[in-house]
Short mmCIF file of C-alpha atoms in Angstrom, two decimals:
data_model
loop_
_atom_site.label_atom_id
_atom_site.label_comp_id
_atom_site.label_asym_id
_atom_site.label_seq_id
_atom_site.Cartn_x
_atom_site.Cartn_y
_atom_site.Cartn_z
CA MET A 23 105.47 68.12 123.09
CA THR A 24 104.37 70.75 120.35
CA LEU A 25 100.67 71.29 119.74
CA LEU A 26 100.88 69.66 116.77
CA ASN A 27 101.93 66.11 118.22
CA LEU A 28 99.03 66.65 121.05
CA LEU A 29 96.37 67.44 117.71
CA ARG A 30 97.77 64.75 115.75
CA ARG A 31 95.14 62.56 116.78
CA ALA A 32 92.19 64.99 115.39
CA VAL A 33 93.77 64.27 111.57
CA VAL A 34 90.76 63.32 109.31
CA PRO A 35 91.59 60.27 107.11
CA ALA A 36 93.24 61.46 103.85
CA ALA A 37 90.27 58.85 102.30
CA LEU A 38 87.79 60.94 103.63
CA LEU A 39 89.45 64.11 102.56
CA ALA A 40 89.49 62.83 98.90
CA ALA A 41 85.70 62.68 98.97
CA PRO A 42 84.28 64.55 95.77
CA ALA A 43 84.89 68.37 95.85
CA ALA A 44 80.84 68.78 95.04
CA GLN A 45 79.86 67.34 98.13
CA ALA A 46 82.24 69.54 100.10
CA GLN A 47 80.75 72.62 98.63
CA VAL A 48 78.24 73.75 101.50
CA PRO A 49 78.16 77.42 101.79
CA ALA A 50 80.33 78.49 105.10
CA PRO A 51 78.32 79.70 107.91
CA ALA A 52 78.32 82.81 109.93
CA LEU A 53 81.37 82.41 112.54
CA PRO A 54 81.90 81.52 115.59
CA ILE A 55 80.87 78.58 115.80
CA PRO A 56 79.61 76.62 119.38
CA LEU A 57 80.58 73.03 119.68
CA ALA A 58 77.08 71.90 119.84
CA ALA A 59 76.18 73.49 116.50
CA ALA A 60 79.60 71.95 115.04
CA LEU A 61 78.74 68.24 116.49
CA ARG A 62 75.00 68.55 115.05
CA ARG A 63 76.90 69.59 111.67
CA ALA A 64 79.05 67.07 111.76
CA ASP A 65 76.23 64.22 111.92
CA SER A 66 74.70 65.75 109.31
CA VAL A 67 77.42 66.41 106.34
CA ALA A 68 80.58 65.16 107.55
CA PHE A 69 81.95 62.63 105.04
CA GLY A 70 82.63 59.74 107.35
CA ASN A 71 79.07 59.84 108.36
CA ARG A 72 77.71 60.21 104.82
CA ILE A 73 79.77 57.29 103.52
CA ALA A 74 78.92 55.12 106.73
CA ARG A 75 75.06 56.30 106.03
CA GLY A 76 75.49 55.29 102.30
CA THR A 77 76.92 51.82 102.92
CA ALA A 78 74.07 50.90 105.42
CA GLN A 79 71.31 52.03 103.01
CA ALA A 80 73.08 49.71 100.37
CA GLN A 81 73.24 46.95 102.74
CA HIS A 82 69.53 47.25 103.63
CA ALA A 83 68.68 47.34 99.66
CA ALA A 84 71.09 44.16 99.27
CA ALA A 85 68.53 42.45 102.05
CA LEU A 86 65.99 42.85 99.27
CA ALA A 87 67.10 40.35 97.16
CA PRO A 88 66.54 37.11 99.01
CA LEU A 89 62.64 38.16 98.74
CA ARG A 90 62.64 36.62 95.18
CA GLY A 91 62.61 33.33 96.59
CA ILE A 92 59.94 33.79 99.20
CA LEU A 93 57.68 36.67 97.90
CA PRO A 94 54.74 35.81 95.05
CA SER A 95 55.64 37.30 91.41
CA VAL A 96 53.09 38.19 88.66
CA HIS A 97 54.12 39.11 85.13
CA ALA A 98 52.54 39.16 81.91
CA GLU A 99 53.59 37.62 78.71
CA ALA A 100 52.83 38.72 74.69
CA GLY A 101 54.49 37.30 71.50
CA TYR A 102 53.22 36.23 68.19
CA LEU A 103 54.46 33.15 65.96
CA GLN A 104 54.09 32.12 62.59
CA THR A 105 54.97 28.34 61.88
CA THR A 106 54.69 25.87 59.05
CA ASP A 107 55.72 22.60 61.61
CA PRO A 108 52.72 20.37 61.79
CA ILE A 109 52.42 19.83 65.32
CA GLY A 110 53.34 23.90 65.76
CA ALA A 111 50.44 24.41 63.27
CA PHE A 112 47.91 21.82 64.44
CA GLY A 113 48.72 23.34 68.14
CA THR A 114 47.72 26.81 67.25
CA ILE A 115 44.63 25.98 65.71
CA LEU A 116 43.47 23.84 69.00
CA ARG A 117 44.73 26.88 70.70
CA GLN A 118 42.65 29.24 69.29
CA ARG A 119 39.64 26.72 69.30
CA SER A 120 39.52 26.93 65.64
CA ALA A 121 39.88 23.29 64.86
CA THR A 122 36.96 21.88 62.45
CA PRO A 123 36.69 18.47 60.65
CA ALA A 124 38.90 19.69 57.76
CA SER A 125 41.55 20.11 60.27
CA PHE A 126 42.21 16.68 60.25
CA ASP A 127 42.38 16.07 56.88
CA PRO A 128 45.87 14.21 56.52
CA HIS A 129 47.26 16.29 53.78
CA ALA A 130 46.31 19.35 55.61
CA LEU A 131 47.79 17.54 58.86
CA ASN A 132 51.13 16.95 56.76
CA PHE A 133 51.37 19.88 54.63
CA PRO A 134 49.97 22.67 56.95
CA SER A 135 49.57 26.32 55.77
CA ALA A 136 51.22 28.91 57.65
CA ALA A 137 49.50 29.40 60.80
CA ARG A 138 49.57 32.84 62.65
CA ASP A 139 49.22 33.23 66.65
CA TYR A 140 48.89 36.03 69.07
CA ALA A 141 49.81 34.93 72.29
CA GLY A 142 49.13 36.75 75.60
CA ALA A 143 49.41 35.05 79.27
CA ILE A 144 48.94 36.44 82.91
CA VAL A 145 51.82 34.13 84.83
CA ALA A 146 51.86 34.10 88.66
CA GLU A 147 54.15 32.23 90.56
CA GLN A 148 54.36 31.18 94.51
CA PRO A 149 57.62 30.34 96.18
CA LEU A 150 56.31 27.94 98.86
CA LEU A 151 59.74 25.88 100.17
CA ASN A 152 63.00 27.61 99.44
CA ALA A 153 65.28 27.40 103.04
CA ASP A 154 68.32 29.10 100.97
CA ALA A 155 66.09 32.09 100.28
CA TRP A 156 64.64 32.47 103.88
CA ALA A 157 68.25 31.71 105.68
CA GLY A 158 69.94 34.25 102.88
CA ARG A 159 66.87 36.94 104.06
CA ARG A 160 67.96 36.23 107.64
CA ALA A 161 71.99 36.71 106.71
CA ALA A 162 71.03 39.78 104.83
CA MET A 163 69.10 41.72 107.27
CA LEU A 164 71.80 40.72 110.12
CA GLY A 165 74.47 42.29 107.75
CA ALA A 166 72.21 45.58 107.11
CA GLN A 167 71.43 45.72 110.84
CA SER A 168 75.49 45.67 111.49
CA ALA A 169 75.89 48.50 108.77
CA ASP A 170 73.45 50.43 110.82
CA ALA A 171 75.25 49.84 114.05
CA GLY A 172 78.53 50.71 112.13
CA ALA A 173 77.20 54.12 111.17
CA THR A 174 76.45 54.76 114.58
CA TRP A 175 80.04 53.93 116.00
CA THR A 176 81.27 55.97 113.18
CA ARG A 177 79.29 58.95 114.31
CA LEU A 178 80.27 58.68 117.44
CA GLY A 179 83.95 58.69 116.67
CA LEU A 180 83.53 61.54 114.45
CA ARG A 181 82.09 63.26 117.46
CA ALA A 182 84.94 62.65 119.44
CA ASP A 183 87.34 63.88 116.62
CA VAL A 184 85.19 67.04 116.49
CA VAL A 185 85.71 67.82 120.08
CA ARG A 186 89.28 67.22 120.07
CA ALA A 187 89.58 69.42 117.11
CA TYR A 188 87.20 72.34 118.54
CA TYR A 189 89.47 72.63 121.44
CA GLY A 190 92.29 71.83 119.49
CA VAL A 191 91.68 75.46 117.97
CA MET A 192 90.98 77.01 121.22
CA VAL A 193 94.32 75.36 122.79
CA ALA A 194 96.03 76.56 119.50
CA ASP A 195 94.60 80.16 119.78
CA ALA A 196 95.53 80.46 123.45
CA GLN A 197 99.38 79.44 122.68
CA VAL A 198 99.38 81.91 120.08
CA SER A 199 98.34 84.70 122.15
CA ALA A 200 100.56 83.60 125.02
CA LEU A 201 103.46 83.46 122.77
CA ASP A 202 102.69 86.68 121.11
CA SER A 203 102.71 88.37 124.04
CA ALA A 204 105.68 86.79 125.20
CA ALA A 205 107.82 87.86 122.19
CA ARG A 206 106.59 91.19 122.13
CA ALA A 207 107.87 91.68 125.98
CA ALA A 208 111.09 89.73 124.33
CA HIS A 209 111.51 92.45 121.82
CA ALA A 210 110.90 95.42 124.22
CA HIS A 211 113.32 93.77 126.43
CA ALA A 212 116.37 93.66 123.60
CA HIS A 213 115.24 97.32 122.70
CA THR A 214 116.11 98.06 126.49
CA ALA A 215 119.30 96.55 126.50
CA ASP A 216 120.72 97.96 123.16
CA ALA A 217 119.67 101.35 124.60
CA MET A 218 121.41 100.24 128.08
CA VAL A 219 124.40 99.44 125.79
CA ARG A 220 124.38 102.51 124.04
CA ASN A 221 124.33 104.42 127.71
CA GLY A 222 127.41 101.93 129.10
CA LEU A 223 124.88 100.36 131.57
CA ALA A 224 125.05 96.92 129.97
CA THR A 225 127.74 95.24 128.07
CA ARG A 226 127.12 93.81 124.49
CA SER A 227 126.51 90.50 125.58
CA ASP A 228 123.29 91.45 127.07
CA ALA A 229 121.97 92.84 124.29
CA LEU A 230 123.12 89.67 121.74
CA LEU A 231 121.50 87.53 124.86
CA ALA A 232 118.20 89.37 124.68
CA SER A 233 118.06 89.45 120.88
CA VAL A 234 118.55 85.74 120.73
CA ARG A 235 115.70 84.80 123.20
CA ALA A 236 113.46 87.22 121.05
CA GLY A 237 114.18 85.79 117.78
CA ASP A 238 113.57 81.88 119.81
CA LEU A 239 109.86 83.39 120.78
CA ASP A 240 109.67 84.46 117.26
CA ALA A 241 110.34 80.82 116.09
CA GLN A 242 107.91 79.72 118.59
CA GLN A 243 105.44 81.88 117.59
CA SER A 244 105.63 81.17 113.97
CA GLN A 245 105.25 77.35 114.93
CA ALA A 246 102.31 78.06 116.98
CA ASP A 247 100.74 80.03 113.99
CA ALA A 248 101.28 77.03 111.90
CA ASP A 249 99.42 74.94 114.45
CA ALA A 250 96.70 77.03 114.65
CA ARG A 251 96.37 76.95 110.74
CA ILE A 252 96.44 73.02 110.77
CA ALA A 253 93.88 73.06 114.07
CA ARG A 254 91.51 74.88 112.05
CA ARG A 255 91.62 73.32 108.61
CA GLN A 256 91.21 70.02 110.54
CA LEU A 257 87.79 71.11 111.84
CA ALA A 258 86.79 72.95 108.75
CA ALA A 259 87.53 69.43 107.27
CA LEU A 260 85.56 67.45 109.90
CA LEU A 261 82.36 70.09 109.46
CA ALA A 262 82.83 69.74 105.44
CA LEU A 263 83.53 73.57 105.12
CA ASP A 264 85.97 75.31 102.81
CA ASP A 265 86.36 78.02 104.83
CA THR A 266 89.92 77.71 107.10
CA ALA A 267 89.31 80.80 108.88
CA ILE A 268 86.80 78.72 110.96
CA ALA A 269 86.43 80.17 114.60
CA VAL A 270 85.26 78.80 117.95
CA ALA A 271 83.29 80.47 120.39
CA GLY A 272 84.47 80.81 123.67
CA ALA A 273 87.71 79.90 125.31
CA LEU A 274 89.31 76.84 126.96
CA PRO A 275 87.29 75.88 129.97
CA SER A 276 89.30 76.04 133.68
CA SER A 277 90.90 73.44 135.33
CA ASP A 278 88.09 73.46 137.70
CA ALA A 279 85.15 73.08 135.42
CA LEU A 280 87.39 70.04 133.69
CA ARG A 281 87.76 68.40 136.63
CA ALA A 282 84.11 68.91 137.82
CA LEU A 283 82.78 67.50 134.39
CA VAL A 284 85.02 64.44 134.12
CA ALA A 285 85.35 63.19 137.85
CA ALA A 286 82.52 60.30 137.02
CA ASP A 287 84.65 58.99 133.90
CA THR A 288 87.86 58.19 135.87
CA MET A 289 86.25 55.31 138.03
CA PRO A 290 86.33 51.78 136.70
CA THR A 291 82.93 51.67 135.05
CA ALA A 292 81.15 48.71 133.05
CA PRO A 293 80.59 50.24 129.57
CA ALA A 294 77.42 50.64 128.14
CA VAL A 295 76.24 48.81 125.04
CA ARG A 296 78.86 49.64 122.41
CA ALA A 297 77.98 50.07 118.64
CA ASP A 298 81.36 48.48 117.04
CA LEU A 299 80.71 45.41 119.68
CA ASP A 300 76.93 45.22 118.06
CA ALA A 301 78.15 45.90 114.75
CA ALA A 302 80.64 42.99 115.21
CA SER A 303 78.38 40.49 117.07
CA LEU A 304 75.68 41.27 114.22
CA GLN A 305 77.97 40.65 111.22
CA GLN A 306 79.20 37.28 112.83
CA GLN A 307 75.81 36.37 113.44
CA ALA A 308 75.36 37.29 109.87
CA ALA A 309 78.13 34.92 108.75
CA ALA A 310 76.31 31.86 110.68
CA ALA A 311 73.20 32.69 108.92
CA ALA A 312 75.26 32.57 105.38
CA VAL A 313 76.54 29.02 106.70
CA ARG A 314 73.36 27.62 106.67
CA ARG A 315 71.70 29.53 103.32
CA ALA A 316 74.79 27.74 101.63
CA GLN A 317 74.05 24.07 103.35
CA ALA A 318 70.19 25.01 102.34
CA GLU A 319 71.12 25.15 98.83
CA TYR A 320 71.20 21.17 98.81
CA LEU A 321 67.80 20.99 99.67
CA PRO A 322 64.72 20.59 97.51
CA ARG A 323 62.64 23.64 96.19
CA VAL A 324 59.03 23.61 95.80
CA ASN A 325 57.13 26.49 94.14
CA ALA A 326 53.32 26.69 92.84
CA PHE A 327 52.56 28.33 89.75
CA GLY A 328 49.60 29.40 87.73
CA ARG A 329 48.90 31.25 84.19
CA TYR A 330 45.96 32.22 82.16
CA ASP A 331 46.94 32.08 78.63
CA TRP A 332 44.83 33.72 75.42
CA HIS A 333 45.58 32.79 71.69
CA GLY A 334 44.20 34.93 68.89
CA ALA A 335 44.74 34.86 65.19
CA LEU A 336 43.95 38.61 65.02
CA ARG A 337 45.49 40.34 68.20
CA VAL A 338 47.17 39.69 71.73
CA TYR A 339 45.03 38.68 74.91
CA ASP A 340 42.13 37.68 72.14
CA GLY A 341 40.35 34.46 72.15
CA LEU A 342 38.89 32.11 74.89
CA PRO A 343 41.18 32.06 77.73
CA SER A 344 42.82 28.92 79.41
CA TRP A 345 44.58 28.20 82.59
CA THR A 346 47.48 25.94 83.79
CA ALA A 347 48.29 25.70 87.46
CA GLY A 348 50.65 23.37 89.34
CA VAL A 349 53.34 22.80 91.85
CA MET A 350 56.92 22.26 90.80
CA VAL A 351 59.52 20.61 92.87
CA SER A 352 63.24 20.95 91.83
CA TRP A 353 66.16 19.63 93.44
CA ALA A 354 70.05 19.59 92.09
CA PRO A 355 72.18 17.76 95.15
CA PHE A 356 75.28 18.05 92.69
CA SER A 357 75.96 21.22 90.40
CA GLY A 358 79.65 20.35 89.75
CA ALA A 359 80.76 21.33 93.43
CA SER A 360 79.70 24.99 93.74
CA GLU A 361 77.63 24.46 96.60
CA LEU A 362 80.41 22.80 98.26
CA SER A 363 82.55 26.13 97.35
CA ASP A 364 79.95 28.14 98.72
CA VAL A 365 79.59 26.01 102.16
CA HIS A 366 83.60 26.43 102.58
CA LYS A 367 83.45 29.90 101.59
CA ALA A 368 80.50 30.77 104.21
CA GLN A 369 82.11 28.50 106.72
CA ALA A 370 85.52 30.64 106.40
CA ASP A 371 83.47 33.89 106.56
CA ARG A 372 82.35 32.97 109.87
CA ALA A 373 85.51 31.95 111.06
CA VAL A 374 86.80 35.66 109.78
CA ALA A 375 83.61 36.88 111.99
CA ASP A 376 84.28 35.04 114.97
CA ALA A 377 87.77 35.98 115.36
CA ALA A 378 86.68 39.85 114.37
CA LEU A 379 84.08 40.05 117.32
CA ALA A 380 86.72 38.34 119.95
CA ALA A 381 89.29 40.98 118.57
CA ALA A 382 86.46 43.67 119.01
CA ARG A 383 85.70 42.29 122.45
CA ALA A 384 89.29 42.18 123.75
CA GLY A 385 90.07 45.93 122.28
CA ALA A 386 87.15 47.41 123.95
CA SER A 387 88.12 45.58 127.04
CA VAL A 388 91.91 47.24 126.76
CA ASP A 389 90.26 50.52 125.72
CA LEU A 390 88.54 50.78 128.86
CA GLU A 391 91.76 50.35 131.08
CA ARG A 392 93.74 52.51 128.83
CA THR A 393 91.16 55.79 128.44
CA ARG A 394 90.95 55.59 132.08
CA LEU A 395 94.43 55.55 133.13
CA THR A 396 95.19 58.02 130.34
CA LEU A 397 92.28 60.31 131.57
CA VAL A 398 93.75 60.06 135.21
CA VAL A 399 97.57 60.65 134.14
CA ALA A 400 96.12 63.66 131.95
CA LEU A 401 94.34 65.19 135.24
CA GLN A 402 97.25 65.06 137.21
CA ARG A 403 99.43 66.58 134.52
CA MET A 404 97.00 69.33 134.38
CA ALA A 405 97.19 69.98 137.97
CA ILE A 406 101.06 70.07 137.92
CA ALA A 407 100.74 72.23 134.96
CA ASP A 408 98.48 74.79 137.07
CA ARG A 409 100.76 74.75 139.88
CA ALA A 410 103.90 75.49 137.62
CA ALA A 411 102.13 78.29 135.48
CA GLU A 412 100.75 79.99 138.92
CA GLN A 413 104.78 79.51 139.78
CA ALA A 414 106.51 81.16 136.88
CA SER A 415 103.80 83.58 136.86
CA GLU A 416 104.60 84.78 140.52
CA ALA A 417 108.55 84.23 139.75
CA HIS A 418 108.49 86.25 136.46
CA ARG A 419 106.87 89.23 138.67
CA ILE A 420 109.53 88.69 141.26
CA VAL A 421 111.95 88.97 138.52
CA THR A 422 110.87 92.00 136.71
CA ARG A 423 110.83 93.84 140.21
CA LYS A 424 114.21 93.01 140.72
CA TYR A 425 115.13 93.80 137.39
CA GLU A 426 113.63 97.31 137.70
CA GLY A 427 115.48 97.98 141.09
CA GLY A 428 118.89 97.08 139.46
CA LEU A 429 118.98 93.47 141.44
CA ALA A 430 118.73 91.05 138.33
CA THR A 431 120.23 91.01 134.91
CA ILE A 432 118.68 91.17 131.83
CA ALA A 433 119.44 87.19 131.43
CA GLU A 434 117.51 86.62 134.49
CA LEU A 435 114.29 88.81 133.43
CA LEU A 436 114.23 86.81 129.94
CA ASP A 437 114.33 83.58 131.17
CA ALA A 438 112.07 84.19 133.63
CA ALA A 439 109.37 85.75 131.10
CA ALA A 440 110.68 82.53 128.60
CA ALA A 441 109.68 80.16 131.51
CA ASP A 442 106.41 82.13 132.32
CA ALA A 443 105.37 81.79 128.34
CA ARG A 444 106.48 77.97 128.08
CA ALA A 445 104.31 77.31 131.48
CA SER A 446 101.00 79.25 130.14
CA VAL A 447 101.42 77.23 127.10
CA GLU A 448 101.68 73.75 128.91
CA ARG A 449 98.70 74.36 130.89
CA ALA A 450 96.79 75.12 127.87
CA ALA A 451 98.29 71.91 126.36
CA SER A 452 97.47 69.92 129.59
CA ARG A 453 93.34 71.11 129.49
CA TYR A 454 93.33 70.10 125.79
CA ALA A 455 95.19 66.69 127.05
CA VAL A 456 91.86 66.30 129.54
CA ILE A 457 89.52 66.98 127.08
CA ALA A 458 91.17 64.47 124.47
CA ALA A 459 91.14 61.74 126.83
CA ALA A 460 87.43 62.61 128.22
CA ALA A 461 86.32 62.08 124.61
CA ASP A 462 88.29 58.77 124.00
CA ARG A 463 86.95 57.54 127.55
CA ARG A 464 83.36 58.09 126.97
CA LEU A 465 83.74 56.52 123.36
CA ALA A 466 85.22 53.93 125.24
CA LEU A 467 82.39 53.25 127.38
CA GLY A 468 80.05 53.44 124.54
CA ALA A 469 78.59 56.89 125.96
CA ASP A 470 78.35 60.10 123.45
CA PRO A 471 81.75 62.11 123.48
CA GLY A 472 79.75 65.17 122.24
CA SER A 473 78.24 65.42 125.71
CA LEU A 474 81.23 67.56 126.54
CA ALA A 475 79.26 70.06 124.61
CA ALA A 476 78.28 70.85 128.32
CA LEU A 477 81.67 73.08 128.44
CA ASP A 478 80.39 75.01 125.73
CA HIS A 479 78.70 78.06 127.31
CA THR A 480 77.86 79.99 124.25
CA THR A 481 73.85 80.10 123.57
CA THR A 482 73.47 81.51 120.33
CA SER A 483 75.10 80.30 116.79
CA MET A 484 74.14 80.64 113.26
CA LEU A 485 75.14 77.22 112.31
CA ARG A 486 72.54 74.71 111.67
#
């Protein structure tokens, strides 16, 4: 399996990479970057986290809308009118408290002069019983809490991505280094074989074989270089950095260090509270509250109101005030089946949320066993890769001694060198596989994959 395949899970979703370029213009920090600092940066500026936080903030803002049917409201009114309508004109005189006996003259009542009125009012309204508003507020608050839990799950998932991408850069560098050493040694052997052919100490086929093996290592090194560039670009994208020449601090941890850190993760363990399950549960509760809100639209609404009014002939808020207070009961048991549509839609949404919660719980159960077994297998493969690397190194050393003593052919030496390089590459890949599996396991347990920063022994960082 190539490094590119091992790192494929760490690829940032294309939708996140397509975020506005202006947001990605973050000054590149001094390098190298320790894992703990990379995790802090991802928490702050990673595209996915910014999107999730913005979504949660929008949900909290939407949760304020139902308060319109719960909290009191106060507003002011001002207006001007001029009328010759008999009722309007006489009413204006009464409102302005300017009626006289002459105002009751039949001709003046029937054919009034234009009456002018400057009106002003202060109006207060207090909802008393709006069941749909209270149920809508409950649904909106649960939806906002679900968005918060979703943002937490997104953050943990991105921390796992950062861990994989960070150590992906390390394993890519380790593989480039191993293949570079092997390629240089292969070219040196090829030059030696050419010299031996000229001196009649080796056949032409030996020289050609050495050249072919060196070319094969060159091709592998080229692929490793490309994988390393991709790994850096993935890490830089996760950290919202434009600089793809990013470097990481330290080197791949030893097999012993990995085994000690992840040993407890291989045990069948009950998960802690998982943020994704919290989000699904809260969304299901929000959907149930939305059903109650839709059903409450059939209930009467009771609202109180009060107002102060001023009417004057010269300016707004002039004249003696008057007040009005009352309680209004409104009931619309049928409004063209619109309420029925809302109820049916809310019930369908609740069915979807019920299924989503059940699916999330089932998926979490599968994740628990899958990630545990994946980690166990990764540890076993790492132990095998360690033994293979030691054996390949010893075999290379023995064949080299035999070759120097004239007891081995150039083909045998090149085979041993290639096996040594391949075993070194596979050992690095096996350690990366353990780290990636441990990150997935901790995420499945509801824990923080960023706790793998315990492997980061670098104490200084310029990244904040």
